[in-house]
PDB file of C-alpha atoms and ligand atoms in Angstrom:
ATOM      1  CA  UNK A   1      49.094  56.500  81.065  1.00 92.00           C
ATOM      2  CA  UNK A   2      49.324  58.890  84.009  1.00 98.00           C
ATOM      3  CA  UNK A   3      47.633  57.363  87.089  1.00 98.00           C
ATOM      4  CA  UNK A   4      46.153  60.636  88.405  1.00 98.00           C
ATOM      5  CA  UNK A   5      43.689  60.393  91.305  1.00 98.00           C
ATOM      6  CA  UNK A   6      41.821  62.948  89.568  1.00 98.00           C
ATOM      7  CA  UNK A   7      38.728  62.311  87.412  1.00 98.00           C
ATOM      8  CA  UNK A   8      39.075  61.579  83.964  1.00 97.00           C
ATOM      9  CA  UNK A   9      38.165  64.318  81.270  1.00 98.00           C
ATOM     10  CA  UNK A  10      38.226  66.964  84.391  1.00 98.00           C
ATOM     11  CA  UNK A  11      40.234  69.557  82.279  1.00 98.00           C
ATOM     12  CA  UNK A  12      38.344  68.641  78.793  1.00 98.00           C
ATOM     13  CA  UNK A  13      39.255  70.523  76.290  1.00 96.00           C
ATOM     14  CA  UNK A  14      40.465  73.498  78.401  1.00 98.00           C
ATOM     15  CA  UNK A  15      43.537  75.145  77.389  1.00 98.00           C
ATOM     16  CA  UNK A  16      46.451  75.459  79.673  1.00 99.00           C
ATOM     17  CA  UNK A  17      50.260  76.766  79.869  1.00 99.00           C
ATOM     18  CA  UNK A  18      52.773  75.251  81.910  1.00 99.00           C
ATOM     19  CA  UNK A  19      55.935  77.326  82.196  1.00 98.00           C
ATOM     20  CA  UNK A  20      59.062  75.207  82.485  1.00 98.00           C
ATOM     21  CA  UNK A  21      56.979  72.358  81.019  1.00 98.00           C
ATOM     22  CA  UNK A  22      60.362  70.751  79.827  1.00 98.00           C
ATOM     23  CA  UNK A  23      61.745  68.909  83.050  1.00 97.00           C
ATOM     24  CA  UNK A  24      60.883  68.304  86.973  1.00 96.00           C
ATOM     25  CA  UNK A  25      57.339  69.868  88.333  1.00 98.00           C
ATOM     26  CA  UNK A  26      56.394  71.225  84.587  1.00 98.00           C
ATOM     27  CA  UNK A  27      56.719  68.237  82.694  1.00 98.00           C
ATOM     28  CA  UNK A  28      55.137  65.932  85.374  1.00 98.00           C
ATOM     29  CA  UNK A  29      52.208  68.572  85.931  1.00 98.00           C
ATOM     30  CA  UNK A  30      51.665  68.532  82.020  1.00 98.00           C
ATOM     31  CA  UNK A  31      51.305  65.047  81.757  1.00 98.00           C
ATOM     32  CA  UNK A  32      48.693  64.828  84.688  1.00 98.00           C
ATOM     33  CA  UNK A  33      47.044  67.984  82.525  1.00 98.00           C
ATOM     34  CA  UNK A  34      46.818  66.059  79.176  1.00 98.00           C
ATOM     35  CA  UNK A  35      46.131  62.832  80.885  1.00 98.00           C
ATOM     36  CA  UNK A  36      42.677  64.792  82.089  1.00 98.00           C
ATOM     37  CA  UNK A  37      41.988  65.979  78.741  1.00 98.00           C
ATOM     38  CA  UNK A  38      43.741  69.677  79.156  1.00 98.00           C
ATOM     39  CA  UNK A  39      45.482  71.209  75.724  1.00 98.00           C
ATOM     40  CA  UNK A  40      48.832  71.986  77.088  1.00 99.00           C
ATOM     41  CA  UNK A  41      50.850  74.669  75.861  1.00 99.00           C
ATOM     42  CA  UNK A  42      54.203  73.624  77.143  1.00 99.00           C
ATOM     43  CA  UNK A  43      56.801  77.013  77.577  1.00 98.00           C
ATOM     44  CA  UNK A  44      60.227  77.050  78.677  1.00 98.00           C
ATOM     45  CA  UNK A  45      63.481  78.182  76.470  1.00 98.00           C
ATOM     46  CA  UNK A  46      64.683  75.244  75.307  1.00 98.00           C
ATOM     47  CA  UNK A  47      62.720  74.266  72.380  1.00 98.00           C
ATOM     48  CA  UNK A  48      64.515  70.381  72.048  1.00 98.00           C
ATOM     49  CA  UNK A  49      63.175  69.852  75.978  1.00 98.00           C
ATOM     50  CA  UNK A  50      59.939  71.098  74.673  1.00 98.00           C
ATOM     51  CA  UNK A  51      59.163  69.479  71.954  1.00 98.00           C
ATOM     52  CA  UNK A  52      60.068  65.915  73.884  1.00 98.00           C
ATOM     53  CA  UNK A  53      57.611  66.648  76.279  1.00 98.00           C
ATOM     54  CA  UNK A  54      55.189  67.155  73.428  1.00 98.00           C
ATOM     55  CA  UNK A  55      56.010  63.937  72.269  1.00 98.00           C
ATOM     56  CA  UNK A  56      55.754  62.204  75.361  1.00 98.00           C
ATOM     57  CA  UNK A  57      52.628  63.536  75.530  1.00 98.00           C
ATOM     58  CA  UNK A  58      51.471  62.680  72.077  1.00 98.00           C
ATOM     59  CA  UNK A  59      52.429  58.829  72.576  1.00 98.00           C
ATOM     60  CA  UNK A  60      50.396  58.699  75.850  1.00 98.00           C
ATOM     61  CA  UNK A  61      47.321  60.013  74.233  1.00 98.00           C
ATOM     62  CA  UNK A  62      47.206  63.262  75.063  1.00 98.00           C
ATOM     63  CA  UNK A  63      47.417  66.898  73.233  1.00 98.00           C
ATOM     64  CA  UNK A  64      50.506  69.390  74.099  1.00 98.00           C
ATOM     65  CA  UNK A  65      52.364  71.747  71.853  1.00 98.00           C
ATOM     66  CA  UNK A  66      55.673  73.558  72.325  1.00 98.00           C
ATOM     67  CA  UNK A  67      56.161  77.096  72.767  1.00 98.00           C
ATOM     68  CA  UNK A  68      60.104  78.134  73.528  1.00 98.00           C
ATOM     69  CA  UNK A  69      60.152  81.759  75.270  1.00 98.00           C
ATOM     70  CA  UNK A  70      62.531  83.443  77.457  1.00 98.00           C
ATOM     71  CA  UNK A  71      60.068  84.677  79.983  1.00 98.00           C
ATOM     72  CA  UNK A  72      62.112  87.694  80.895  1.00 98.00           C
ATOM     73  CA  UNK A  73      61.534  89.138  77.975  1.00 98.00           C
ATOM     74  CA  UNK A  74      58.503  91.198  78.180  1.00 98.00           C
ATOM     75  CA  UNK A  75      57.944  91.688  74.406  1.00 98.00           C
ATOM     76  CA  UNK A  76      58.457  88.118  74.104  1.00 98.00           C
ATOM     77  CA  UNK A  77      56.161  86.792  76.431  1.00 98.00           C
ATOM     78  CA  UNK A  78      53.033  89.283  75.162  1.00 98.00           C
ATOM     79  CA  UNK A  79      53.761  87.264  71.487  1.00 98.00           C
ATOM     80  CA  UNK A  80      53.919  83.973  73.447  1.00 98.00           C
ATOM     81  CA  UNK A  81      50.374  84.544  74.859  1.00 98.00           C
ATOM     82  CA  UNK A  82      49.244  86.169  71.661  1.00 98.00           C
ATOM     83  CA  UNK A  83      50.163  83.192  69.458  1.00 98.00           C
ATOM     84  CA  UNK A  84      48.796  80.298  72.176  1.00 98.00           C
ATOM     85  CA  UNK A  85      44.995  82.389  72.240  1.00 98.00           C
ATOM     86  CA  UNK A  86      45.470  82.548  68.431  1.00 98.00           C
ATOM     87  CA  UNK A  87      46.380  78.985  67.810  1.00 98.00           C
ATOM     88  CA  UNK A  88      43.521  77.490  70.716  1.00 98.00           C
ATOM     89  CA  UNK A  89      41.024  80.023  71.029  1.00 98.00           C
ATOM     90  CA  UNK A  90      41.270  80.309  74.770  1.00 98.00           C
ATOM     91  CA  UNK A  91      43.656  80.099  77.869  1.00 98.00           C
ATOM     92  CA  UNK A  92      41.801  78.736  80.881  1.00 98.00           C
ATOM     93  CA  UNK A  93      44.856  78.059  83.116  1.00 99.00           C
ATOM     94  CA  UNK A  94      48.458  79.083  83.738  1.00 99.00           C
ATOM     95  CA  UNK A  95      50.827  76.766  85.709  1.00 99.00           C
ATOM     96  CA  UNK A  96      53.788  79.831  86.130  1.00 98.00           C
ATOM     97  CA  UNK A  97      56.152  77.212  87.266  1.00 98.00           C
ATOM     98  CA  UNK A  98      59.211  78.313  85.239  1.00 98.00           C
ATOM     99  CA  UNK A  99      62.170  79.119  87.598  1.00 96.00           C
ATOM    100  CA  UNK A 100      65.797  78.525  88.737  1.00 92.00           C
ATOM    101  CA  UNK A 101      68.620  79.509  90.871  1.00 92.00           C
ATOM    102  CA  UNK A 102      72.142  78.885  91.853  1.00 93.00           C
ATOM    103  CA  UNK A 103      73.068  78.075  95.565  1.00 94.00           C
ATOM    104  CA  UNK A 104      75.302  81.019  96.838  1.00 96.00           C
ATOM    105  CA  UNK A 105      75.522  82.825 100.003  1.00 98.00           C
ATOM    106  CA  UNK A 106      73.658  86.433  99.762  1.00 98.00           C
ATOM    107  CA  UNK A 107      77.812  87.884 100.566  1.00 98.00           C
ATOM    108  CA  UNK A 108      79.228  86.127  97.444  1.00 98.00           C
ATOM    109  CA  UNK A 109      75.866  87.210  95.014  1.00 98.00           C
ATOM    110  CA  UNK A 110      76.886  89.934  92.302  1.00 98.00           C
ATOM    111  CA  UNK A 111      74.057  91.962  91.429  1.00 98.00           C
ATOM    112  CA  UNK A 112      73.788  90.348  88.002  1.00 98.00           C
ATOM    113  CA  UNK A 113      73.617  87.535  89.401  1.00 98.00           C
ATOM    114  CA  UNK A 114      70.983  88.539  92.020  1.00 98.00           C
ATOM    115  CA  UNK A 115      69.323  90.161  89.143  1.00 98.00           C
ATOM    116  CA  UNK A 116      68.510  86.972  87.039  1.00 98.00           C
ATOM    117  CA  UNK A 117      67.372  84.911  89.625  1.00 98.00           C
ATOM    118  CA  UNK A 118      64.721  87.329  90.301  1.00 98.00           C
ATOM    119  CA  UNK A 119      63.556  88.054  86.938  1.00 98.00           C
ATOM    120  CA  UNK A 120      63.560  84.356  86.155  1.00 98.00           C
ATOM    121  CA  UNK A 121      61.615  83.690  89.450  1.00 98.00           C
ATOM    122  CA  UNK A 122      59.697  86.955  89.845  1.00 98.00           C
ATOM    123  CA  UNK A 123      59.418  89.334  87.031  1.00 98.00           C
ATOM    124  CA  UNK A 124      58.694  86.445  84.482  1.00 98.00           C
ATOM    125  CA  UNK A 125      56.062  85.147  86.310  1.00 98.00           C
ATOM    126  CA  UNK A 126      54.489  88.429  86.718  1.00 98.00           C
ATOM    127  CA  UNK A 127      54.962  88.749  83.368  1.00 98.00           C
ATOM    128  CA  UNK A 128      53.519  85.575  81.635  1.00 98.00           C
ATOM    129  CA  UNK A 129      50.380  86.470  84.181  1.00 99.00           C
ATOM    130  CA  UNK A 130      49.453  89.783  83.170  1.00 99.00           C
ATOM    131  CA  UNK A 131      50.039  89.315  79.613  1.00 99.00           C
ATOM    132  CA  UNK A 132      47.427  86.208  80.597  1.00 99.00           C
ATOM    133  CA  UNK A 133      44.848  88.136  82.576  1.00 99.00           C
ATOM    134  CA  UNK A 134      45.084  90.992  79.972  1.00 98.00           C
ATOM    135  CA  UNK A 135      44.593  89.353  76.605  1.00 98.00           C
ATOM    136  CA  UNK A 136      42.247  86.283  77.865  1.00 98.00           C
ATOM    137  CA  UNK A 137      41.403  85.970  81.661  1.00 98.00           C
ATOM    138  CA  UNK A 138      40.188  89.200  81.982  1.00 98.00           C
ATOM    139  CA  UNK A 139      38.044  88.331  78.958  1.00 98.00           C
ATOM    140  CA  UNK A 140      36.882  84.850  80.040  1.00 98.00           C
ATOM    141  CA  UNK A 141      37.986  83.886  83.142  1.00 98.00           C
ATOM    142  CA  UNK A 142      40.334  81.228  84.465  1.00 98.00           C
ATOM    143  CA  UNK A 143      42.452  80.003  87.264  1.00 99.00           C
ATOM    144  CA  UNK A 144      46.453  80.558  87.865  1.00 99.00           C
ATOM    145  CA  UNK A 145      48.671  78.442  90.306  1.00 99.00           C
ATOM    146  CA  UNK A 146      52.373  79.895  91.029  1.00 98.00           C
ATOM    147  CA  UNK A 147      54.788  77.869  91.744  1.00 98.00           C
ATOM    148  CA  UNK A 148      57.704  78.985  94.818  1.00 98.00           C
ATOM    149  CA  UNK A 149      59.313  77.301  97.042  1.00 98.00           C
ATOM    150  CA  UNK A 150      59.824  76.470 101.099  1.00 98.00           C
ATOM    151  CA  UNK A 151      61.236  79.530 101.881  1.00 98.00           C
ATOM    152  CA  UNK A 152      59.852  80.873 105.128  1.00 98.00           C
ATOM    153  CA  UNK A 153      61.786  81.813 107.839  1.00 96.00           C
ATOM    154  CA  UNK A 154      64.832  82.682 105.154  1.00 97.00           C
ATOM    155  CA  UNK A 155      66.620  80.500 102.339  1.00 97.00           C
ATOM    156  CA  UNK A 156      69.847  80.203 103.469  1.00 96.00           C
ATOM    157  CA  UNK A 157      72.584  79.495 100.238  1.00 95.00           C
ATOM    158  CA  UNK A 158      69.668  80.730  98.529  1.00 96.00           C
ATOM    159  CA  UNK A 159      68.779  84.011  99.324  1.00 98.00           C
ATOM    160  CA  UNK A 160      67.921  85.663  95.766  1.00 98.00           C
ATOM    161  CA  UNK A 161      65.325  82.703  95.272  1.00 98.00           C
ATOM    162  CA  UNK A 162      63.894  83.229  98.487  1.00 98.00           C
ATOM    163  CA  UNK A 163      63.033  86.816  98.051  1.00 98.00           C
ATOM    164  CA  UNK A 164      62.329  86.326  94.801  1.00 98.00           C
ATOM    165  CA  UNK A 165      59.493  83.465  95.835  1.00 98.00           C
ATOM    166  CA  UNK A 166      58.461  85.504  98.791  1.00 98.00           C
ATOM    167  CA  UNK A 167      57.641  88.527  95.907  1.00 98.00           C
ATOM    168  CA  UNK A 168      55.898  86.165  94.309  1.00 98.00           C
ATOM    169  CA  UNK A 169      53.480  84.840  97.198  1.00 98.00           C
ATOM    170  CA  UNK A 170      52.760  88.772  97.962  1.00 98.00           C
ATOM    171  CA  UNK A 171      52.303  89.092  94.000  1.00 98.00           C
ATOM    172  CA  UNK A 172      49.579  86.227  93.999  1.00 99.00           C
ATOM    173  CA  UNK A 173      47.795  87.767  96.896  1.00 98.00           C
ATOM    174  CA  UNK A 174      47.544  90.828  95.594  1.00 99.00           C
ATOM    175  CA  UNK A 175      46.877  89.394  91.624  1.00 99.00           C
ATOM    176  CA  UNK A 176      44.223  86.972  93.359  1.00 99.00           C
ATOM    177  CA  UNK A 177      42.155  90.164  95.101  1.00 99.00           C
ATOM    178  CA  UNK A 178      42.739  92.401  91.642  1.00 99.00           C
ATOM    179  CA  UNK A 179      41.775  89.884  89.475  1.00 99.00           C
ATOM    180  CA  UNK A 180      38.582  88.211  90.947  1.00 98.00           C
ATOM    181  CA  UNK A 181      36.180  90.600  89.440  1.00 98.00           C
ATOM    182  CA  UNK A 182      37.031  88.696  86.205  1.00 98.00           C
ATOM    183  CA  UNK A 183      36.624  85.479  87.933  1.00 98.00           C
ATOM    184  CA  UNK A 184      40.675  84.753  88.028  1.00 99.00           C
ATOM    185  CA  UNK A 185      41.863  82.382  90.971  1.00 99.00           C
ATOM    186  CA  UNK A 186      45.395  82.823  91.917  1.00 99.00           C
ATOM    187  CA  UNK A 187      46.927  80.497  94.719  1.00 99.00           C
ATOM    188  CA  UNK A 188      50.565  79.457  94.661  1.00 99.00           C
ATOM    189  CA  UNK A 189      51.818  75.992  95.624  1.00 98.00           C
ATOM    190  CA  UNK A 190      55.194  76.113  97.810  1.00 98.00           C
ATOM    191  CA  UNK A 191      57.377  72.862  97.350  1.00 98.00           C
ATOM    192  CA  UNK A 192      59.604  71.860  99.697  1.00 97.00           C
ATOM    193  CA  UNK A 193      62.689  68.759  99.041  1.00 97.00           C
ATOM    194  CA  UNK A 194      61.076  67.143  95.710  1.00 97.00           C
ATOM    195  CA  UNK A 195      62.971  64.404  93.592  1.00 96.00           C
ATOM    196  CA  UNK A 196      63.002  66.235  90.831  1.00 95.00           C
ATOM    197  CA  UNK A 197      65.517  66.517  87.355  1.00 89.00           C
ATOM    198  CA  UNK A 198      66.256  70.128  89.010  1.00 89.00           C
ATOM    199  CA  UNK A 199      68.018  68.538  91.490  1.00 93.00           C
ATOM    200  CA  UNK A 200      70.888  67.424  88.475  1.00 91.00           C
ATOM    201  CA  UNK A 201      71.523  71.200  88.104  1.00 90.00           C
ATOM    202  CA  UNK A 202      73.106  71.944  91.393  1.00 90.00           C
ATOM    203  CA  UNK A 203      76.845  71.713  91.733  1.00 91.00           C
ATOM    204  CA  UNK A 204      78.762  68.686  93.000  1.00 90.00           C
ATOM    205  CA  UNK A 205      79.668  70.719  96.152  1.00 90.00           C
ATOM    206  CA  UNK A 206      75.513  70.543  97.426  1.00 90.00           C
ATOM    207  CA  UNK A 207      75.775  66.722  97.124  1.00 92.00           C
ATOM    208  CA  UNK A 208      75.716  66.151 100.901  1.00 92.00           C
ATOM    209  CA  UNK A 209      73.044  68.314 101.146  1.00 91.00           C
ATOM    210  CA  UNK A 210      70.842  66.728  98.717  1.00 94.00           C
ATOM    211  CA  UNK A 211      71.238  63.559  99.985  1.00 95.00           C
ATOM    212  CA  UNK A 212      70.643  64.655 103.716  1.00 94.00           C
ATOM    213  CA  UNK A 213      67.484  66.970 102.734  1.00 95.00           C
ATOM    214  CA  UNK A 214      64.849  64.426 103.715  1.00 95.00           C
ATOM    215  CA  UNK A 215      66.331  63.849 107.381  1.00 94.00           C
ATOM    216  CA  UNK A 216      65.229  67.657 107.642  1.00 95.00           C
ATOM    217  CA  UNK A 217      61.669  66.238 106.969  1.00 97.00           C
ATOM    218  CA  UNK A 218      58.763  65.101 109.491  1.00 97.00           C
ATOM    219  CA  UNK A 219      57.700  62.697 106.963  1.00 97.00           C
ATOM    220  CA  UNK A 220      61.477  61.225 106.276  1.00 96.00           C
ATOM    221  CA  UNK A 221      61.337  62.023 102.595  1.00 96.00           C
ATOM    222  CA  UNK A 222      61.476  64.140  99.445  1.00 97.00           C
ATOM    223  CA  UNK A 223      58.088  64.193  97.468  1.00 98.00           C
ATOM    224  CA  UNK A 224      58.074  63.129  93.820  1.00 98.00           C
ATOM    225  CA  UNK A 225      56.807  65.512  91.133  1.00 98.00           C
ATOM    226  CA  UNK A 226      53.541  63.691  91.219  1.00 98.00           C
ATOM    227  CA  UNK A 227      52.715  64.782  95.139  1.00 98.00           C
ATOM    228  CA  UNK A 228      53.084  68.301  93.719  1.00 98.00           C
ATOM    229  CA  UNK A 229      51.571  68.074  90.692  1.00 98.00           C
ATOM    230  CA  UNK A 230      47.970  66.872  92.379  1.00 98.00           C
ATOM    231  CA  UNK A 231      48.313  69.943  94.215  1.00 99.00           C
ATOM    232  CA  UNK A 232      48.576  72.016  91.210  1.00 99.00           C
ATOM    233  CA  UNK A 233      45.649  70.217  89.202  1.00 99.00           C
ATOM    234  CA  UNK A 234      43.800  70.254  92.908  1.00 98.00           C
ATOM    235  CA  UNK A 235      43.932  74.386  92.676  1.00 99.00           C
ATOM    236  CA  UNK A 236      43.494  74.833  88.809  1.00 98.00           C
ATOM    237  CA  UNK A 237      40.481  72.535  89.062  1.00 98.00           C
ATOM    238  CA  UNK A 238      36.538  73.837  89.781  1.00 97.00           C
ATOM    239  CA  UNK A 239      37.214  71.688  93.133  1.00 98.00           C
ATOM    240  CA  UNK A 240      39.161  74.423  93.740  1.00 98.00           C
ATOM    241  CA  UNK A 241      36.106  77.134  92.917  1.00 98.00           C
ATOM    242  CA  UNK A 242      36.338  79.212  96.561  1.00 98.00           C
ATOM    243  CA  UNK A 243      39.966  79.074  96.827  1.00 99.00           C
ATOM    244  CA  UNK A 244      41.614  82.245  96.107  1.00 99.00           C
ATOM    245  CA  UNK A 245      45.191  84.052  97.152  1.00 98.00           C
ATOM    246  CA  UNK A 246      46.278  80.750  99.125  1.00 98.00           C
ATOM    247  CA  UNK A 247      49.365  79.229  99.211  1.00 98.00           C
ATOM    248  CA  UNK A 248      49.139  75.306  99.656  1.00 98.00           C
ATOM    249  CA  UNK A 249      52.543  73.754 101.316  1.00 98.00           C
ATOM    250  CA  UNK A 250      54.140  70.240 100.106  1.00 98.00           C
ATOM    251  CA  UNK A 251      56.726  70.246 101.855  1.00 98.00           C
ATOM    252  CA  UNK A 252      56.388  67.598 104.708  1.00 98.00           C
ATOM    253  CA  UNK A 253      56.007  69.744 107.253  1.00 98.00           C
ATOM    254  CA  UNK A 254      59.351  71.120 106.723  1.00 97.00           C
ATOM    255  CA  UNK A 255      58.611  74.542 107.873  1.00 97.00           C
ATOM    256  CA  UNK A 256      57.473  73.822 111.470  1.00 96.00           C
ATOM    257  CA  UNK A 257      60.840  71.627 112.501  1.00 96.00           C
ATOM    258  CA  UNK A 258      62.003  72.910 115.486  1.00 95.00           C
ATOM    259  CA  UNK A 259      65.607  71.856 116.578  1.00 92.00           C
ATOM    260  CA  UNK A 260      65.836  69.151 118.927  1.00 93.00           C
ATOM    261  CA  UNK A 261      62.541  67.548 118.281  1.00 94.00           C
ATOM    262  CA  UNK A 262      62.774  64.205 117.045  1.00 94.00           C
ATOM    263  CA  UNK A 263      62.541  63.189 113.542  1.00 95.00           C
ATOM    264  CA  UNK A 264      62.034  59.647 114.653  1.00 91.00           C
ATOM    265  CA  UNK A 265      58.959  57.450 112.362  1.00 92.00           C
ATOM    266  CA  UNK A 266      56.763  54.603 113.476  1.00 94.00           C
ATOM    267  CA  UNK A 267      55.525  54.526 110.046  1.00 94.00           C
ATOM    268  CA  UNK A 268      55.841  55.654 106.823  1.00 91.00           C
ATOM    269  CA  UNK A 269      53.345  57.688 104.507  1.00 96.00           C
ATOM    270  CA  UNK A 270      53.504  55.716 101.322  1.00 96.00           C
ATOM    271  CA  UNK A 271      54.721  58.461  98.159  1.00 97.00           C
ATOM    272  CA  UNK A 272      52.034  59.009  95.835  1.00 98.00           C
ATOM    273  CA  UNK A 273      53.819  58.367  92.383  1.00 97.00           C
ATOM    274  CA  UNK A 274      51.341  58.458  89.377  1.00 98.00           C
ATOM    275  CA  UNK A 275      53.616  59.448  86.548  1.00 98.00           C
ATOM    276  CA  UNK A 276      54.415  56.697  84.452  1.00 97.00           C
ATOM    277  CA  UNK A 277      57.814  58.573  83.219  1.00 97.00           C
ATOM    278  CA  UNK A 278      59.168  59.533  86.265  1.00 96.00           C
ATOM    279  CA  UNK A 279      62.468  58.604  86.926  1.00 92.00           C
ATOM    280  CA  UNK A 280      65.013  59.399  89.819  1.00 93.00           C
ATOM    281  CA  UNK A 281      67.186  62.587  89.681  1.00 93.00           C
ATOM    282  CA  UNK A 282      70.993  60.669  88.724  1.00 93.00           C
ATOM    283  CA  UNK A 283      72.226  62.154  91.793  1.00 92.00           C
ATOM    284  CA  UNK A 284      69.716  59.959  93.861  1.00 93.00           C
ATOM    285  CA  UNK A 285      69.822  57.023  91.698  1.00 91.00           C
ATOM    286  CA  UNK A 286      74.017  57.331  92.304  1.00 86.00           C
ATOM    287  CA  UNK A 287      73.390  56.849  96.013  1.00 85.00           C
ATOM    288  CA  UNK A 288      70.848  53.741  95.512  1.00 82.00           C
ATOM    289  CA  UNK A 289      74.194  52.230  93.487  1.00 83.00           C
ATOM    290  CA  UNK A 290      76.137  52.735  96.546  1.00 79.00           C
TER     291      UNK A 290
HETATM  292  N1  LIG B 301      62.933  78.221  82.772  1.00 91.83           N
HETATM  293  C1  LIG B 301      63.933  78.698  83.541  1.00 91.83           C
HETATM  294  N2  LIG B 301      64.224  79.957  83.205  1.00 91.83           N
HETATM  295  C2  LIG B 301      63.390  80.298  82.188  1.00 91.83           C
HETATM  296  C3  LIG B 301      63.199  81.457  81.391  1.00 91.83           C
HETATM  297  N3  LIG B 301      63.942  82.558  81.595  1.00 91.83           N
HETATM  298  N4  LIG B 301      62.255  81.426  80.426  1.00 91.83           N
HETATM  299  C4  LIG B 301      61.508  80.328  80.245  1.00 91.83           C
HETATM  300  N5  LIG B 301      61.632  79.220  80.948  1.00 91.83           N
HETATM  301  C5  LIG B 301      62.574  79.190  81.910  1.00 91.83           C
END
């Protein structure tokens, strides 16, 4: 079972969507959800990835059921929501944590290219919101968290996902002053270096970089899905009840390295690792081998 520091039966009952509930952050998040007594409508596009997590789910006690949708498909996403309030009654939460990119410099990025990555990481999110806030939230209330990514100061090799994610930090400013006369939170969570599946998607050419991204980090490390799933279930949660339009950093302290300050540690902060599936990205296991 999930080993989450949270309380148990905290999301009883309460119906939630996790976007890109099939690998990494999503799947982990989902777990911790069900594990705390959330129904979790898992969303993503591949419906095989989907309905394992369901499973997964299932055998550790907990309720989840799978609902494939391209999220850039506006039709398509107003069914999506219309068939999870029709099938659960309610929608109390939406993890919009569905996203993806491809590491290019902004000179070598074709518009269509440029395109995707921002309706993937952008427009759906916007999306899968509204269609939220408009046929429940606005009706009943509830909380969103939005997942982006350590972007500030520029994402160089990345730069459609960093504008994209920097959209969508604006977007859940703006959502979270629009949308608190219906009693909607909306905070993001910003990941930085986490040991995630995703990291299996990038090209053998980012290998290096991979392996060298935790040097980059005061605390010496990548965080497992877990450190940023607490964060998520910390914001979606009534703990949570005052905090509106923030954006909550795990990341390390990434952001504030300054070159030529030393990296050097006395001591290690212990990962916090309470999924009981998780299991190293193959790229990081291959190094461990070495
Ligand atoms: N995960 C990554 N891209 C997605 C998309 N377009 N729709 C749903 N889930 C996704």
């Amino acid at each position: 079972m999930y080993r989450s520091v949270f309380r148990p039966g905290l999301f009883k009952g309460r119906v939630v969507i996790v976007t890109g509930g099939g690998s990494g952050i999503g799947r982990c998040t989902a777990h911790e959800l069900a594990a705390l007594g959330a129904i979790v409508a898992l969303v993503g596009r591949t419906p095989e990835k989907l309905a394992t997590v369901a499973t997964e789910i299932a055998d550790s006690g907990g309720s989840a059921f799978a609902y494939p949708c391209n999220i850039r498909d506006e039709e398509a996403v107003a069914e999506l929501i219309g068939n999870i309030l029709a099938a659960h009654g309610r929608i109390d939460a939406l993890v919009n944590n569905a996203g993806g990119q491809f590491p290019a410099l902004l000179k070598d990025i074709s518009r269509k290219g440029w395109e995707a990555v921002v309706q993937t990481n952008l427009t759906g999110g916007f999306l899968t919101a509204r269609e939220c806030l408009n046929q429940a939230m606005q009706h009943s209330g509830g909380a969103i968290v939005n997942i982006v990514a350590d972007m500030w100061g520029g994402m160089p090799g990345m730069g459609h996902s960093g504008a994209a994610r920097a959209g969508m930090v604006n977007f859940t400013e703006t959502a979270a002053l629009e949308w608190a006369r219906y009693g909607v939170r909306v905070n993001a969570v910003a990941p930085g270096y986490v040991a995630s599946s995703g990291l299996d998607a990038y090209p053998p050419e980012v290998r290096g970089l991979i392996l060298q991204a935790g040097k980059h980090v005061p605390l010496q490390r990548m965080a497992t899905e877990s450190e940023i799933s607490a964060a998520i279930v910390f914001l979606l949660s009534d703990a949570a009840s005052f905090i509106n339009g923030a954006v909550l950093r795990v990341d390390g302290g990434r952001p504030g390295v300054r070159p030529g300050f030393p990296l050097d540690v006395d001591r290690t902060v212990e990962p916090f690792n309470g999924f009981h599936l998780a299991s190293l990205p193959k790229v990081l296991q291959d190094r461990e081998k070495e």
